[in-house]
Amino acid sequence: MASKPGVWSDWPWQSLGAWKYALFAPFVVKAIHENFWGGLHWQLHGGGSDNWCLHMLIIAALRYLNGQLWMNLSRCYYLTSKYQIQTKGITFEQVDRESSWDDNILLHAIVGTMVHELVPGFTFTACKFWDPVGTLILLLLHVGPAEYVYYWAHRALHHHYLFSRYHSHHHSSFVTEPVTGTVHPFAEHLLYLVIIYIPLMGTWLLGRASMSMFYVYAIGFDFMNAMGHCNFEFMPACLLRAFPLLKYLVYTPSYHSLHHSRVHTNFALFMPIYDYLGGTVDASSDELHASVRRKKRKTEFVYLMHATELLSIFHLLPLGIPSFAAWPLNTSSQWYVWPLWPLTLPVMALLWLFGQAFVSDNYQLPTLRTQTWVIPRFGFQYYLPFEKKRINKLIDRAIIEAEQEGARVICLGALNKSESLNGGGELFVNKHKHLGIRVVNGNTLTAAIILNTLPNNLKEVFLTGATSNLSQAIAIYLCRKGVRMLTQSQDLYESILTEVPIGYRQNLVQVTKYQDGQNCPVWVVGKWATPSDQKWAPPHTHFHQFVIPPIIESRQDCTYGKLAGIQLPKDIKGMRSCEMTMPRGVVHACHAGGLVHSLEGWMHHEVGTIDVDRIDVTWNAALRHGFKPV
Ligand SMILES: [Zn+2]
Ligand SMILES: [Zn+2]
């Protein structure tokens, strides 16, 4: 069905990437010139300036703000999830495609300035700041000619020839986001420019142009466009009942959503009356509006995480920047979020004072609707003794809320299940004896993944952090397989001795220092190891690790494993954010452990120590459900 893109589909500045923003530079230079040196010069010589470039920049900034605010609102699950229209979720591909939603802001600034330069009298100096009659004329010219021409142009764009070459690009987004409304090929935007200039030029030709008209029309147009694509229905049914004419005059998000899901209906720009007159209104428009406002969806699985470094909160906050969250967190290379640094401390303070667990994202497996919730705390706060009680209270409340929302499994991610905090989740299960929801720390699958990354024919492993549940399980598992375990802990030796069959107990060797690992090329690091600790590892050692945060990669001659992760099954839908530093479609091992628990319908809580006998069972279940080792 898809043909080659038509001529002028690509934007002229497509090859510039992020350098396209340099095209705003001449506007900035001109604005400074007109207001300082040049302005003074002109005034001395009796000249004048209408500050056109400055106004173009302010309009552009307001349009960016409009787009960002709508994105924030539509991703604010607390407010909008109940009223979501299409629930399939969007994909990474869509986030990438729509990351250039702002191209038309640049285009409008450039074309507006060209018209200003070429058409004599098309200036701000020639008009008032505000003209109510002019604004009314502008509105009438929009409601009449602009809407009418758009309707028929849009229908023409749905002709197979134009649709396959141009307009299908916009329709690639089945589920829309507010910025989807401005994502079209370049040539299509040129057509829309002609339509937009009908009211602007018309009002000017009638001598009623005003400076504010340019602001009102640009922001108003963007506002309506983003509203129609926001994918949550906020228009109350009672309002439509009270004002029956409203449904002909203003479209709703569910109305335009049908244009994306059914494709060849509901063509109108902002006013459905043209669809009613043209006989193209979708018969299910009213019903969809009503049903979206009625239905309540259940989340079956909740993964509970927290922020790590300060900037990571903008990766997690659904209000954040979509293209930031769509790539693995790496703030040293993601320079575009550096301007947010000054906001991190106030955000942290607000979250600390008032924060409750919030929904960060959601996605679906064929039989499971999931959500990711965030405990509003940063990694370092988990190590502050006075925070322990408060964090446990937040987790406890999240567990109860997840149960009330109908979830069957809640998985405690990262430090939310730390042993020193709550005994790997045991605290909550002991406190609430009759929990309907299962609490899962996912450690069994984490152990399985670490064990499966170890080389075959392993003879000896140097294990640190031996008091943790994970280390103990790994040690018991490997001892039973005949692998010699060098560990630094007497506690470990005593606590696991009974779980290792008598004939294998000699495999557990207690050592005292890091230098005892100097002949062992496989290090499994379960607690923070400083660069001077690491220097004892022999050359070419691979450091397997499950320590948070990961150890500093100080050895050039060695390799370092990442935190255990696993690829989600292929039939996952609606994933549009990376889980912290994980690549696209990969989640932390414990997260996957919770998913497997849920998919298998296991009825036990997975808290506290790891049942070593379940490591292979869990691993095989994960593979059966389509999870793949990374
Ligand atoms: Zn269309
Ligand atoms: Zn659309």
Coordinates of N, CA, C and O and ligand atoms in Angstrom, one line a residue, residues 170-171 176 180-181 184 225 229 256 259-260, ligand 2:
H170 N 0.9 11.2 8.3 CA 0.2 11.6 9.4 C -0.6 10.5 10.0 O -0.7 10.3 11.2
H171 N -1.1 9.6 9.1 CA -2.0 8.5 9.6 C -1.2 7.3 10.1 O -1.7 6.3 10.5
T176 N -2.9 8.9 18.8 CA -2.2 10.2 18.6 C -1.7 10.8 19.9 O -2.2 10.4 21.0
T180 N 1.1 15.1 17.3 CA 0.8 14.4 16.1 C 0.2 15.3 15.1 O 0.4 15.2 13.9
G181 N -0.6 16.3 15.5 CA -1.3 17.2 14.7 C -0.4 18.0 13.7 O -0.9 18.5 12.7
H184 N 3.4 16.2 9.4 CA 3.1 16.0 8.0 C 4.3 16.2 7.2 O 5.3 16.9 7.6
N225 N -5.5 22.2 17.4 CA -4.9 21.1 16.8 C -4.4 20.0 17.8 O -4.6 18.8 17.7
H229 N -5.8 16.0 19.0 CA -4.9 14.8 19.0 C -4.5 14.3 20.3 O -3.6 13.5 20.4
H256 N -11.8 13.4 16.5 CA -10.7 13.3 15.5 C -9.9 12.0 15.7 O -9.3 11.5 14.7
H259 N -10.8 9.7 13.1 CA -10.2 9.9 11.8 C -8.9 9.1 11.7 O -8.5 8.7 10.6
H260 N -8.3 8.9 12.8 CA -7.0 8.1 12.8 C -7.3 6.6 12.9 O -6.5 5.8 12.3
Ligands
ZN2 ZN -4.9 14.0 12.8

